[in-house]
């Protein structure tokens, strides 16, 4: 019985990445557009990324961000300036892993849930990491999906 249990556990662990890959392949074309917008936003902070202005182009004019538990709600202008300062100081995202848990589309609004883990490199080769659960609202403006709201919940990165 113990061997059967171990075999089952190892089989599930082996199939888990495959199952995740399969579910990601099942995104509709419209959901895939939102994933592309997520990637466009993320690419701006990479080592060869285009920086704060390009980051701001993926944000809706009424963008706001809140980190659960804080009293600060950031609006677009101040958030983009924070990204600019971070970028100008020499910080970059050198590794990013995301798990998209859900994308629900209602007309020109999309509601997403995902977990994002990032590793950052600073100007003096400092390394730091963060992991957050994100609940987001995206809006379609013309043919583009723009990020309108983010609620971030910082998670233990271990």
One Martini backbone bead per residue (centre of mass of N, CA, C, O) as a GRO file, in nm:
protein
  158
    1UNK     BB    1   0.058   0.063  -0.020
    2UNK     BB    2   0.299   0.257   0.001
    3UNK     BB    3   0.386   0.233  -0.297
    4UNK     BB    4   0.125   0.339  -0.419
    5UNK     BB    5   0.132   0.616  -0.287
    6UNK     BB    6   0.408   0.708  -0.400
    7UNK     BB    7   0.333   0.677  -0.695
    8UNK     BB    8   0.102   0.882  -0.692
    9UNK     BB    9   0.263   1.128  -0.599
   10UNK     BB   10   0.477   1.127  -0.829
   11UNK     BB   11   0.274   1.144  -1.059
   12UNK     BB   12   0.152   1.418  -0.981
   13UNK     BB   13   0.420   1.577  -0.988
   14UNK     BB   14   0.477   1.516  -1.288
   15UNK     BB   15   0.188   1.633  -1.399
   16UNK     BB   16   0.159   1.926  -1.304
   17UNK     BB   17   0.308   2.085  -1.530
   18UNK     BB   18   0.132   1.970  -1.757
   19UNK     BB   19  -0.140   2.074  -1.656
   20UNK     BB   20  -0.070   2.372  -1.664
   21UNK     BB   21  -0.008   2.383  -1.964
   22UNK     BB   22  -0.285   2.296  -2.063
   23UNK     BB   23  -0.448   2.534  -1.941
   24UNK     BB   24  -0.293   2.756  -2.099
   25UNK     BB   25  -0.391   2.644  -2.384
   26UNK     BB   26  -0.712   2.722  -2.313
   27UNK     BB   27  -0.704   2.993  -2.398
   28UNK     BB   28  -0.843   3.234  -2.534
   29UNK     BB   29  -0.788   3.481  -2.749
   30UNK     BB   30  -0.873   3.705  -2.546
   31UNK     BB   31  -0.703   3.605  -2.306
   32UNK     BB   32  -0.433   3.620  -2.461
   33UNK     BB   33  -0.431   3.930  -2.481
   34UNK     BB   34  -0.393   3.975  -2.178
   35UNK     BB   35  -0.129   3.822  -2.150
   36UNK     BB   36   0.022   4.010  -2.344
   37UNK     BB   37  -0.012   4.263  -2.164
   38UNK     BB   38   0.141   4.151  -1.926
   39UNK     BB   39   0.407   4.114  -2.084
   40UNK     BB   40   0.441   4.406  -2.172
   41UNK     BB   41   0.465   4.519  -1.889
   42UNK     BB   42   0.704   4.342  -1.790
   43UNK     BB   43   0.923   4.415  -2.013
   44UNK     BB   44   0.988   4.714  -1.913
   45UNK     BB   45   1.171   4.591  -1.643
   46UNK     BB   46   1.386   4.480  -1.792
   47UNK     BB   47   1.709   4.510  -1.887
   48UNK     BB   48   1.577   4.588  -2.197
   49UNK     BB   49   1.375   4.784  -2.117
   50UNK     BB   50   1.171   5.085  -2.169
   51UNK     BB   51   1.023   5.164  -1.909
   52UNK     BB   52   0.802   5.393  -1.774
   53UNK     BB   53   0.652   5.487  -2.028
   54UNK     BB   54   0.577   5.202  -2.127
   55UNK     BB   55   0.432   5.122  -1.872
   56UNK     BB   56   0.211   5.353  -1.884
   57UNK     BB   57   0.078   5.246  -2.160
   58UNK     BB   58  -0.065   4.993  -1.989
   59UNK     BB   59  -0.221   5.215  -1.842
   60UNK     BB   60  -0.480   5.352  -1.726
   61UNK     BB   61  -0.586   5.661  -1.633
   62UNK     BB   62  -0.742   5.517  -1.366
   63UNK     BB   63  -0.521   5.402  -1.218
   64UNK     BB   64  -0.479   5.159  -0.943
   65UNK     BB   65  -0.297   5.080  -0.630
   66UNK     BB   66  -0.311   4.808  -0.383
   67UNK     BB   67  -0.185   4.707  -0.072
   68UNK     BB   68  -0.256   4.490   0.139
   69UNK     BB   69  -0.269   4.673   0.456
   70UNK     BB   70  -0.259   4.943   0.346
   71UNK     BB   71  -0.310   5.312   0.296
   72UNK     BB   72  -0.209   5.300   0.000
   73UNK     BB   73  -0.308   5.466  -0.308
   74UNK     BB   74  -0.209   5.438  -0.629
   75UNK     BB   75  -0.157   5.632  -0.897
   76UNK     BB   76  -0.036   5.660  -1.201
   77UNK     BB   77   0.172   5.890  -1.180
   78UNK     BB   78   0.315   5.791  -0.916
   79UNK     BB   79   0.381   5.505  -1.015
   80UNK     BB   80   0.554   5.579  -1.262
   81UNK     BB   81   0.761   5.746  -1.100
   82UNK     BB   82   0.855   5.505  -0.931
   83UNK     BB   83   0.955   5.339  -1.170
   84UNK     BB   84   1.156   5.548  -1.273
   85UNK     BB   85   1.336   5.559  -1.021
   86UNK     BB   86   1.404   5.260  -1.017
   87UNK     BB   87   1.525   5.252  -1.304
   88UNK     BB   88   1.734   5.490  -1.272
   89UNK     BB   89   1.886   5.332  -1.030
   90UNK     BB   90   1.915   5.019  -1.177
   91UNK     BB   91   1.666   4.852  -1.176
   92UNK     BB   92   1.574   4.499  -1.237
   93UNK     BB   93   1.413   4.238  -1.393
   94UNK     BB   94   1.556   3.899  -1.408
   95UNK     BB   95   1.294   3.744  -1.288
   96UNK     BB   96   0.984   3.571  -1.395
   97UNK     BB   97   0.690   3.436  -1.238
   98UNK     BB   98   0.371   3.306  -1.354
   99UNK     BB   99   0.027   3.251  -1.239
  100UNK     BB  100  -0.262   3.198  -1.404
  101UNK     BB  101  -0.585   3.151  -1.266
  102UNK     BB  102  -0.768   3.398  -1.394
  103UNK     BB  103  -1.009   3.483  -1.668
  104UNK     BB  104  -1.257   3.736  -1.685
  105UNK     BB  105  -1.503   3.829  -1.930
  106UNK     BB  106  -1.682   4.158  -1.961
  107UNK     BB  107  -1.663   4.271  -2.235
  108UNK     BB  108  -1.444   4.552  -2.151
  109UNK     BB  109  -1.380   4.349  -1.909
  110UNK     BB  110  -1.120   4.224  -1.688
  111UNK     BB  111  -1.055   3.946  -1.460
  112UNK     BB  112  -0.772   3.883  -1.253
  113UNK     BB  113  -0.560   3.606  -1.141
  114UNK     BB  114  -0.229   3.616  -0.985
  115UNK     BB  115   0.110   3.494  -0.959
  116UNK     BB  116   0.407   3.682  -0.866
  117UNK     BB  117   0.759   3.627  -0.925
  118UNK     BB  118   1.050   3.825  -0.837
  119UNK     BB  119   1.374   3.930  -0.957
  120UNK     BB  120   1.622   4.162  -0.847
  121UNK     BB  121   1.853   4.410  -0.979
  122UNK     BB  122   2.089   4.621  -0.884
  123UNK     BB  123   2.348   4.852  -0.925
  124UNK     BB  124   2.523   4.650  -0.705
  125UNK     BB  125   2.406   4.351  -0.737
  126UNK     BB  126   2.156   4.334  -0.599
  127UNK     BB  127   1.926   4.101  -0.441
  128UNK     BB  128   1.569   4.050  -0.490
  129UNK     BB  129   1.240   3.948  -0.372
  130UNK     BB  130   0.900   3.872  -0.491
  131UNK     BB  131   0.555   3.798  -0.381
  132UNK     BB  132   0.226   3.803  -0.549
  133UNK     BB  133  -0.111   3.863  -0.527
  134UNK     BB  134  -0.332   3.932  -0.806
  135UNK     BB  135  -0.598   4.167  -0.854
  136UNK     BB  136  -0.750   4.247  -1.169
  137UNK     BB  137  -0.828   4.524  -1.393
  138UNK     BB  138  -0.930   4.529  -1.728
  139UNK     BB  139  -0.936   4.742  -2.022
  140UNK     BB  140  -1.088   4.823  -2.324
  141UNK     BB  141  -0.906   5.016  -2.568
  142UNK     BB  142  -1.004   4.949  -2.836
  143UNK     BB  143  -0.745   4.698  -2.894
  144UNK     BB  144  -0.667   4.738  -2.587
  145UNK     BB  145  -0.525   4.626  -2.284
  146UNK     BB  146  -0.573   4.784  -1.967
  147UNK     BB  147  -0.465   4.872  -1.659
  148UNK     BB  148  -0.667   4.973  -1.373
  149UNK     BB  149  -0.649   4.744  -1.136
  150UNK     BB  150  -0.469   4.676  -0.817
  151UNK     BB  151  -0.444   4.398  -0.596
  152UNK     BB  152  -0.198   4.344  -0.349
  153UNK     BB  153  -0.051   4.039  -0.207
  154UNK     BB  154   0.183   3.960  -0.001
  155UNK     BB  155   0.408   3.691  -0.019
  156UNK     BB  156   0.573   3.422   0.051
  157UNK     BB  157   0.883   3.335  -0.121
  158UNK     BB  158   0.915   3.022  -0.006
   0.00000   0.00000   0.00000
